[in-house]
mmCIF file of C-alpha atoms in Angstrom:
data_model
loop_
_atom_site.group_PDB
_atom_site.id
_atom_site.type_symbol
_atom_site.label_atom_id
_atom_site.label_comp_id
_atom_site.label_asym_id
_atom_site.label_seq_id
_atom_site.Cartn_x
_atom_site.Cartn_y
_atom_site.Cartn_z
ATOM 1 C CA MET R 1277 120.288 100.934 59.001
ATOM 2 C CA LEU R 1278 117.288 103.240 58.777
ATOM 3 C CA GLN R 1279 115.270 100.865 60.939
ATOM 4 C CA ASN R 1280 118.007 100.872 63.565
ATOM 5 C CA VAL R 1281 118.009 104.666 63.590
ATOM 6 C CA LEU R 1282 114.220 104.731 63.882
ATOM 7 C CA ARG R 1283 114.266 102.147 66.680
ATOM 8 C CA ARG R 1284 116.935 104.087 68.540
ATOM 9 C CA PHE R 1285 114.901 107.272 68.107
ATOM 10 C CA LEU R 1286 111.635 105.701 69.237
ATOM 11 C CA LEU R 1287 112.923 103.539 72.070
ATOM 12 C CA GLY R 1288 115.452 106.080 73.298
ATOM 13 C CA LYS R 1289 118.263 103.548 73.570
ATOM 14 C CA ASN R 1290 120.292 101.211 71.471
ATOM 15 C CA VAL R 1291 118.233 98.105 70.811
ATOM 16 C CA LYS R 1292 121.097 95.659 70.333
ATOM 17 C CA ASN R 1293 123.151 96.628 73.398
ATOM 18 C CA SER R 1294 120.468 97.003 76.036
ATOM 19 C CA PRO R 1295 121.081 94.698 79.033
ATOM 20 C CA GLN R 1296 117.601 94.863 80.529
ATOM 21 C CA TRP R 1297 116.021 92.789 77.761
ATOM 22 C CA GLY R 1298 118.653 90.065 77.849
ATOM 23 C CA PHE R 1299 117.589 87.029 75.867
ATOM 24 C CA HIS R 1300 114.551 88.755 74.379
ATOM 25 C CA THR R 1301 116.650 91.350 72.598
ATOM 26 C CA GLN R 1302 116.459 89.425 69.344
ATOM 27 C CA PHE R 1303 112.648 89.576 69.433
ATOM 28 C CA ARG R 1304 112.584 93.275 70.213
ATOM 29 C CA PRO R 1305 113.182 94.542 66.621
ATOM 30 C CA ASN R 1306 110.005 92.788 65.479
ATOM 31 C CA PHE R 1307 108.145 94.451 68.324
ATOM 32 C CA ALA R 1308 109.558 97.829 67.368
ATOM 33 C CA GLN R 1309 108.844 97.237 63.711
ATOM 34 C CA TYR R 1310 105.220 96.200 64.065
ATOM 35 C CA VAL R 1311 104.092 98.077 67.167
ATOM 36 C CA LEU R 1312 106.147 101.201 67.699
ATOM 37 C CA LEU R 1313 106.673 102.280 64.101
ATOM 38 C CA PRO R 1314 102.940 102.277 63.186
ATOM 39 C CA LYS R 1315 102.240 104.207 66.403
ATOM 40 C CA ALA R 1316 104.821 106.801 65.454
ATOM 41 C CA PHE R 1317 103.442 106.947 61.918
ATOM 42 C CA VAL R 1318 99.871 107.445 63.145
ATOM 43 C CA PHE R 1319 100.996 110.072 65.645
ATOM 44 C CA ARG R 1320 102.929 111.931 62.956
ATOM 45 C CA GLU R 1321 100.032 111.856 60.498
ATOM 46 C CA CYS R 1322 97.561 113.035 63.157
ATOM 47 C CA ALA R 1323 99.893 115.854 64.170
ATOM 48 C CA ILE R 1324 100.312 116.972 60.564
ATOM 49 C CA SER R 1325 96.566 116.887 59.920
ATOM 50 C CA LEU R 1326 95.842 118.825 63.119
ATOM 51 C CA LEU R 1327 98.423 121.448 62.199
ATOM 52 C CA LEU R 1328 96.925 121.803 58.726
ATOM 53 C CA PHE R 1329 93.429 122.048 60.210
ATOM 54 C CA PHE R 1330 94.385 124.800 62.667
ATOM 55 C CA GLN R 1331 96.297 126.598 59.941
ATOM 56 C CA SER R 1332 93.233 126.565 57.700
ATOM 57 C CA VAL R 1333 91.025 127.725 60.597
ATOM 58 C CA LEU R 1334 93.347 130.631 61.327
ATOM 59 C CA TYR R 1335 93.572 131.482 57.639
ATOM 60 C CA HIS R 1336 89.815 131.568 57.170
ATOM 61 C CA THR R 1337 89.171 133.508 60.361
ATOM 62 C CA PHE R 1338 91.618 136.285 59.513
ATOM 63 C CA ASN R 1339 90.795 136.390 55.793
ATOM 64 C CA CYS R 1340 87.054 136.132 56.179
ATOM 65 C CA ASN R 1341 86.255 139.291 54.208
ATOM 66 C CA LYS R 1342 88.054 137.922 51.178
ATOM 67 C CA PHE R 1343 84.980 135.965 50.060
ATOM 68 C CA ALA R 1344 82.387 138.302 51.481
ATOM 69 C CA VAL R 1345 80.170 140.419 49.251
ATOM 70 C CA THR R 1346 81.330 143.978 49.721
ATOM 71 C CA SER R 1347 79.038 146.862 48.857
ATOM 72 C CA TYR R 1348 80.856 150.039 47.980
#
């Protein structure tokens, strides 16, 4: 059930009831499972890491005097 939801989300249409694939519809879940789902996983992980990187860059640029040696 979760794989059907993920396939519908990634392919943008219902996998079982799509007429353009025809006979090859039964081979399409394997394609979605082994090709599209790792692509989505890699894209999601890269997006999360980029967001964390830019967040850390912004944090360290605006809090740069936190670790600086201040002379009073």
